[in-house]
Amino acid sequence: MNLLLPIVTGVLYAAGIYMLLRRSFVKLIIGFTLLGNGVNLLIFLMGRLAKGKPPLIPDYADVIPGLYADPVPQALILTAIVISFGLQSFAIILIKRVYAIANTDDLDEINTTDDYA
Amino acid sequence: MKYFGQSAFFISSIEYEDNWHIFARMTAAVLAGFIFALLMPIMRRVSLGRFAILNSLLPLSLFVWFASFLFSGLEGNLSSHLEWAFGASLSFKLDGLSLIFALLITGIGALVFAYSASYMKGNPYLDRFYAYLSMFMAAMLGVVLSANALTLFIFWELTSISSFFLIGFKNKDEASRKSALVALAVTGFGGLALLAAMLLMGAVTGTYSIEAMLLQPDVFASSPYTTLILVLIFIAAFTKSAQFPFHFWLPGAMKAPTPVSTYLHSATMVKAGIYLLFRFSPVFTDLALWSNTLMTVGCITMVFGAIHSLFRTDLKSILAYTTISALGTLTFLIGIGTREAIIAALVFVVVHALYKAAMFLIAGIIDHHTNTREVTLLGGLRNAMPLVAVAAFVAALSGAGIPITFGFIGKDLVYEATLHQGNMSLWLTIIALVTNILVGVAGFIAAIKPFAGRLPDALNGTKAPGPVLWFAPILLAILSLILGISPGLMDHTLLIPSLDALAINTDGVYLKMWHGINTVFWLSMVTIAGTVLIYLTAKPYKYLSGIPAKLNMLAPQTIALAMVGSFAQIATAWNKAFQSGHLRYYVLISIITILAIAAAVHLPGFHWHFDWSMIRSVAVYEWVLVVILIASVLFTVFTDSRLAAVASMGVIGYAICLIFVIYGAPDLAITQFTIDTLTVILFILVLYKLPKYLKLTRTRSKLRDGAISIVFGTLITAVVLDVLSLDRPVYISSFYADNAYLLAKGKNVVNVILVDFRGIDTFMEIVVLAVSAIGVFGLLKLKVKRHDV
Amino acid sequence: MNTLILRTATKYLLPLLLLFSVFILLRGHYLPGGGFVGGLVASIVFVLHALAFGAEATKKLLGLHPGYLIPIGLALALLSAMMPLIYGKALMQGLWYDQPVLIIGSLGTAIFFDIGVFLVVIGVVLTIILTLIELQKE
Amino acid sequence: MNENFIFVPLIIHLAAATIMLFAWGRIKFQRWFAILSNAAALIVASALFGMVWNQGIVTVQSGGWKPPFGITMVADTLAASLVLLTSIVGLAVSIFAAGTIIPQRVKYGFFPILQILFLGLCGAFLTGDLFSLYVWFEIIIISSFVLLTIGGEKMQLEGAVNYFTLNMLSSLIFLTAIAIIYGITGTLNMADVAMKLPLVEHPHLVEVTAIFFLAGFGTKAAIFPFYFWLPSSYHTPPDAVSAVFGGLLTKMGVYAIIRVFSLLYADNALISEIITIAAGCTILAGGAAALVQNNLRRLFSYLIICHIGFMIAGIGIGSVLAITGVIFYLFHDIIVKTNLFMVAGLTHRMTGTSSIRDLGGIYDKYPMLALLMAVPLFSLVGIPPLSGFWPKIGLISAGFTDHKWIISGLIILGSFFTLIAIAKLWAEVFWKPSKEIYARPNFTFWNKLGVKRKLLYLVPIGFLAALSLFIGLGAGVIEPVAERVALELSDTMIYVNAVFKTKQ
């Protein structure tokens, strides 16, 4: 799994970036979701893998005995997930509004701000 | 980032015999003009309209103050000093050289201020006009008095800016705006060159004090940067003093009101470049590059200007080109650099200022009273304005170097200089001769022709100008007569102190009118004869005036404008290429850049060997999980239906959720699960109205993007594997694990980290959520119309 | 969506799940869970309710516009974070009430902070989704 | 003073935002309360700066956990002065916004979001922890999204799409870098990372993180080739918003580059080289493009890019003199750029357009106001001795002393571009006779405004103009501050010792 998960991470990054390069705004947002998952997985890997050992202190002890999963990346990912949820929900609504105004999600149709005024 | 301790600090400046009242007086003298300019909006009631002439009291009093030094003498060097920032300091120094220029600036300033009161009468913006004028005067004084290189630059730029405002004074007129811009572009460019030069000299000599710089000629002689410094100084001086090929802004600047042309573009500002050359000549004069460049450029400019002046029929542009020629002569003399040459240059500065100012003012009067500046339409005004005619006559004589005017002295000195130059003296003398004759003729055309001959009917009933107008030219004429008859007045008051300032041996220096019958005498005679002859016989301007138009495509101005135009095109093209409006290209460029650099940095150091144990240890359900994950990723990417894509995104999320479960992250699992569900719900709520994807991109670009993304993904995988090959640093996490319960009273370490160890992050993250909620709310509810105010 | 099943389901699940979410919130310090997860679960419950009965009904159930939960939560979190400053300690430094309390375990500022998080999360999710659902109706 | 004082600016902003959320939709209250709270923030920030100036670097541990376990807040001279500048801009803009932001926008939470943006900026300046730097950045991004889109005009939304995409991408890259840093050092506290990074076995990994950081912050700072989002979005929102963005957001990126690269990647020649090259391209791209713009606000946007190039160039050169220049330029730029966009708002109010072709006649109609507006414009050009001029001395001569001829030359070229761009602008907007101005439905022109509205325009512009005059004429006062910052940055151990409270 120390080999497979890095590959999965890479796949998620690749897929995300590929989606960012499409012309559809929806695909772009999906791309960000994929990238976000990739990043979370990467952070998780950075704490190294420890199978089946959640960072919980058992009732009988004051500290975790033996090997356990690194809690720090978990905390970071939790924060990251929630933050990206906030941003994504905003982006999703942005899709809706842009579609309502431009009546398309083709990014090439909504680039008037780069024209010369 | 590197660290150079010493580079931050400069020797502030060499020691001055500082005392408070000197500093006060010098600074006050320089800043008075600025303060006056600032007060103008407030005191416009007083200082405009009938009392406008009172404005000339400012330059007049300054003139008197400076003039006092003519007799009291400059005890050593009168100087003052105050640190500012970055090595710049408010330090001023009055020596002979500065004094000459200071007197010109304030003296002619006084005349112009007074003249304008009548010339610009009734102009609603007269207050601005005086504000700019006095601002300019102050800046100019700053230039010639600064003892600190950076301060010199500061005032130098201020002259450019104030001249920008003065040239553009008739701001409604397209042409004035354009020529103001051109002037600013050229002089501003030169200004930046000057800044670079000064900073380089600072870096080389370790000081910004001009005095201290001038004390180390050997440093410049040896430094490898001297060439660069010289080139920069040349650019600065040539742009400011309108040397070929930078001269073209000056004729354009004649769009300014005539008093401005008089003050800035003949008598003072254009001489700032000359001052710069004077000031630094002591350290550079022995360098071949210095003398050769100055002599060559000076020659070209003076001949070029002289010839051009004959092709012009507009009074002001004739004068403009003769000015260019005169500036060329000065550069040329400084280039020769011998004692005679420097003396000639110093004298010629004064000579030219006197007669050229007079001519401009007279041109202004003519323009003002006849509403034309076209020489061919002018004539016979002597009866209408006799006093002005006299002044004009004297000015013309002085310009042509005819005795008893001061011009005669100046011209003689020029010949002295060329004759004693050495190896090339013959050629230089001939060039000087030709130039003098042509300039003399041009002067006649400009100053005598309008008054001579018979009066054209169009000009019948031209009124005589009031005293405020004719006073200034008359005074200037009288001055050049006085100095012409007894030039000795200049010796001990100005000439010798200036030579001292330039470290030139002064014994036996004295000016006189009569040198006896010698080469110089004959040259003068030839000059005068030639001038008069050509003026009387030929009337060149009538048929020559068409020629410049034909040669226009070769003119530096045309070339410069063409360059500007093509630059604009390039800039636009560049801008359109990058700011293409295609978001995906923006992303693409960013990604490729990151990818290229990161890969270039990472791959060389990346060594990783594969072994089977990594695969063998993988359990079956893990395989299944991974396969599902990748499959659904691919499906998400390639499906045509949005909803399907969203659904499979959900699957991806849940799969990752499972990974978290397996690897001991229950909190993450729950969070991921809930968030994922919510995201899917959101997507569906929004998307189920939108139509299917359109087929937008061509296969080629798809392949391109695919390749790039795969490479990027590979890079990430490589980096992760690289990190995993290092052993796990447990410092912090073990602290958390050990103290979560004992110190933070919690057994779920992750939660303890969230609410306690790293509480601030959590706090701020709910703030993020809050903001996004508000944003969404506004986005959905609020729709503003354009210009809704 | 088949609303009938959904409605009956939500009707009975709602109180249970809400209780569960509060439990998750309070036990977060000991078992997996905490403010986020609790908040998310609770909001999902309300979302289901909204999908079943419509946004209006949910708002009535809540008694106030969910948006107001946000400042309330923020204020609670801010206060619990500033509490230690009064005692001359650092921001967010844990203050603990020494007697252990039922269910929650030891009571401290951290819990109140977590409750703040809980409220904000609910407020945010509901604001977003209820507004959306309302617009879908139009 | 107690070190906890560092938290006070943050608390004020957050509390103010919360209170305004409670007062949802109450326009008058929100306007005045925003001004009030920002005034308070300004007072506090000045106090904090004074504290740092007298006591040296101040640090505090959130939750009282000793570093590197808790999140450290570090107020060194740089952070403190930037917090001060933020609150200055905050006050000016909130006054300007009170006069210019239309009721609908206020009703939908403009002011609380603005407050939270300031909160994010202050936090990002003060934090000493990599991951919480990320969190603060996210606060800045999300609130800037909201400010950018609030009102939902077509232009706004289209600009927002570009802005959103590139900034999201950058923060994901940034987050990746942080993760890798944690993976190789096992810590997130910047000072701690600075200590551990040199010990990492794979130096190339360290450089990869450097590149990712550069890309992440570079996008926010709008350096080449990551700046494209800026010119396509900064001219779309209300002027008050553009003012904050132009003044502070990109500088946030510059700050992050200064902080992270002076702390984690000091003495890395390769990185400095890359930074310098990027800076050169940035100056050229921004300056050249600025010369061919026809929209006032987009012209300013490109000038922002050009001048970001100056600062990045200084960072690339990296000597104390250069950094002094950079910091000085940062101070000047924050004040002046903010003011520029407010000036743009004023001209729009006078003429009803932002297109340079149609603008004109301000010089004749409003000479005194033209004079006022000239101050930021010419400060920007760096007409000596105005504020923009001084830092260039530091930057250029630093380039000379280190024989970085090309970059110094480019800085000079960039200054020339700026000079021409502004001079052209002056000739067009102020000198050119004005076009016929038609009355518009629901748009009140300047001369129709009441005194109160006019003051809400003029007070902030005058305030910032006065400040930039002070920075210019009083350069002797600003230089020591910048120099002290540079010296603090020049040695990593100063920061580290301050965090770990250890003495050398």
Tab-separated table of C-alpha atoms in Angstrom, chain C residues 1-128:
chain	number	residue	atom	x	y	z
C	1	MET	CA	-37.124	11.449	-4.769
C	2	ASN	CA	-39.861	9.378	-3.232
C	3	THR	CA	-40.963	11.871	-0.609
C	4	LEU	CA	-43.455	9.653	1.279
C	5	ILE	CA	-40.815	7.214	2.494
C	6	LEU	CA	-38.451	10.071	3.117
C	7	ARG	CA	-41.022	11.964	5.170
C	8	THR	CA	-41.990	9.069	7.395
C	9	ALA	CA	-38.337	8.140	7.769
C	10	THR	CA	-37.245	11.642	8.694
C	11	LYS	CA	-40.160	12.091	11.077
C	12	TYR	CA	-38.855	9.253	13.244
C	13	LEU	CA	-35.144	9.628	12.542
C	14	LEU	CA	-34.952	13.348	13.207
C	15	PRO	CA	-35.013	13.357	17.020
C	16	LEU	CA	-32.794	10.271	17.232
C	17	LEU	CA	-30.184	11.610	14.871
C	18	LEU	CA	-30.194	15.025	16.523
C	19	LEU	CA	-29.614	13.378	19.891
C	20	PHE	CA	-26.866	11.323	18.300
C	21	SER	CA	-25.216	14.426	16.839
C	22	VAL	CA	-25.230	16.144	20.221
C	23	PHE	CA	-23.710	13.008	21.710
C	24	ILE	CA	-20.987	13.005	19.046
C	25	LEU	CA	-20.335	16.652	19.837
C	26	LEU	CA	-19.984	16.158	23.554
C	27	ARG	CA	-18.033	12.931	23.490
C	28	GLY	CA	-15.694	14.295	20.839
C	29	HIS	CA	-12.959	14.773	23.358
C	30	TYR	CA	-12.884	11.049	24.108
C	31	LEU	CA	-14.185	9.186	21.083
C	32	PRO	CA	-14.147	9.992	17.381
C	33	GLY	CA	-16.387	12.975	16.769
C	34	GLY	CA	-16.464	16.537	17.955
C	35	GLY	CA	-17.944	19.811	16.867
C	36	PHE	CA	-17.542	19.367	13.132
C	37	VAL	CA	-18.812	15.897	12.758
C	38	GLY	CA	-21.624	16.575	15.179
C	39	GLY	CA	-22.579	19.708	13.332
C	40	LEU	CA	-22.426	17.991	9.983
C	41	VAL	CA	-24.594	15.087	11.122
C	42	ALA	CA	-27.127	17.468	12.631
C	43	SER	CA	-27.259	19.593	9.517
C	44	ILE	CA	-27.660	16.529	7.303
C	45	VAL	CA	-30.643	15.627	9.413
C	46	PHE	CA	-32.181	19.039	8.844
C	47	VAL	CA	-31.325	18.857	5.159
C	48	LEU	CA	-33.229	15.590	4.911
C	49	HIS	CA	-36.101	17.252	6.700
C	50	ALA	CA	-35.981	20.157	4.294
C	51	LEU	CA	-35.931	17.832	1.297
C	52	ALA	CA	-38.889	16.022	2.729
C	53	PHE	CA	-41.068	18.869	4.002
C	54	GLY	CA	-39.594	21.915	2.255
C	55	ALA	CA	-37.377	24.719	3.542
C	56	GLU	CA	-40.187	26.643	5.208
C	57	ALA	CA	-41.089	23.743	7.456
C	58	THR	CA	-37.458	23.344	8.501
C	59	LYS	CA	-37.150	27.026	9.293
C	60	LYS	CA	-40.290	26.785	11.395
C	61	LEU	CA	-38.775	23.786	13.135
C	62	LEU	CA	-35.595	25.741	13.860
C	63	GLY	CA	-37.525	28.779	15.038
C	64	LEU	CA	-35.087	31.275	13.471
C	65	HIS	CA	-33.240	31.797	10.226
C	66	PRO	CA	-30.316	29.328	10.333
C	67	GLY	CA	-28.031	32.205	9.355
C	68	TYR	CA	-28.244	33.534	12.900
C	69	LEU	CA	-26.663	30.372	14.219
C	70	ILE	CA	-23.410	31.581	12.614
C	71	PRO	CA	-22.804	34.725	14.672
C	72	ILE	CA	-24.090	32.946	17.766
C	73	GLY	CA	-21.590	30.148	17.245
C	74	LEU	CA	-18.795	32.564	16.438
C	75	ALA	CA	-19.553	34.618	19.531
C	76	LEU	CA	-19.586	31.505	21.719
C	77	ALA	CA	-16.272	30.326	20.297
C	78	LEU	CA	-14.735	33.774	20.641
C	79	LEU	CA	-15.856	34.120	24.242
C	80	SER	CA	-14.585	30.687	25.205
C	81	ALA	CA	-11.303	31.507	23.476
C	82	MET	CA	-10.975	34.851	25.276
C	83	MET	CA	-11.944	33.489	28.675
C	84	PRO	CA	-8.366	32.511	29.546
C	85	LEU	CA	-7.153	36.044	28.758
C	86	ILE	CA	-9.172	37.232	31.734
C	87	TYR	CA	-7.222	34.854	33.940
C	88	GLY	CA	-3.998	36.215	32.432
C	89	LYS	CA	-3.397	33.092	30.377
C	90	ALA	CA	-2.852	32.810	26.625
C	91	LEU	CA	-5.684	32.862	24.117
C	92	MET	CA	-7.509	29.492	23.949
C	93	GLN	CA	-5.534	28.130	26.860
C	94	GLY	CA	-7.605	25.339	28.430
C	95	LEU	CA	-9.527	26.162	31.594
C	96	TRP	CA	-10.975	23.143	33.319
C	97	TYR	CA	-13.681	22.668	35.917
C	98	ASP	CA	-12.179	20.036	38.179
C	99	GLN	CA	-15.278	17.907	39.005
C	100	PRO	CA	-16.034	15.502	36.124
C	101	VAL	CA	-19.536	15.951	34.687
C	102	LEU	CA	-22.025	13.333	33.475
C	103	ILE	CA	-21.510	12.101	29.877
C	104	ILE	CA	-19.221	14.980	28.950
C	105	GLY	CA	-16.405	13.994	31.255
C	106	SER	CA	-14.286	16.857	32.460
C	107	LEU	CA	-15.835	20.242	31.611
C	108	GLY	CA	-13.699	22.990	30.128
C	109	THR	CA	-13.552	25.916	27.752
C	110	ALA	CA	-12.673	23.495	24.946
C	111	ILE	CA	-16.193	22.064	25.114
C	112	PHE	CA	-17.799	25.483	24.688
C	113	PHE	CA	-15.517	26.186	21.788
C	114	ASP	CA	-16.608	22.886	20.257
C	115	ILE	CA	-20.255	23.844	20.761
C	116	GLY	CA	-19.510	27.083	18.921
C	117	VAL	CA	-18.080	25.079	16.042
C	118	PHE	CA	-21.139	22.836	16.127
C	119	LEU	CA	-23.522	25.788	15.826
C	120	VAL	CA	-21.546	27.507	13.060
C	121	VAL	CA	-21.414	24.338	10.987
C	122	ILE	CA	-25.162	23.815	11.257
C	123	GLY	CA	-25.794	27.471	10.472
C	124	VAL	CA	-23.570	27.433	7.421
C	125	VAL	CA	-24.812	24.195	5.868
C	126	LEU	CA	-28.446	25.058	6.424
C	127	THR	CA	-28.103	28.621	5.148
C	128	ILE	CA	-26.590	27.356	1.928
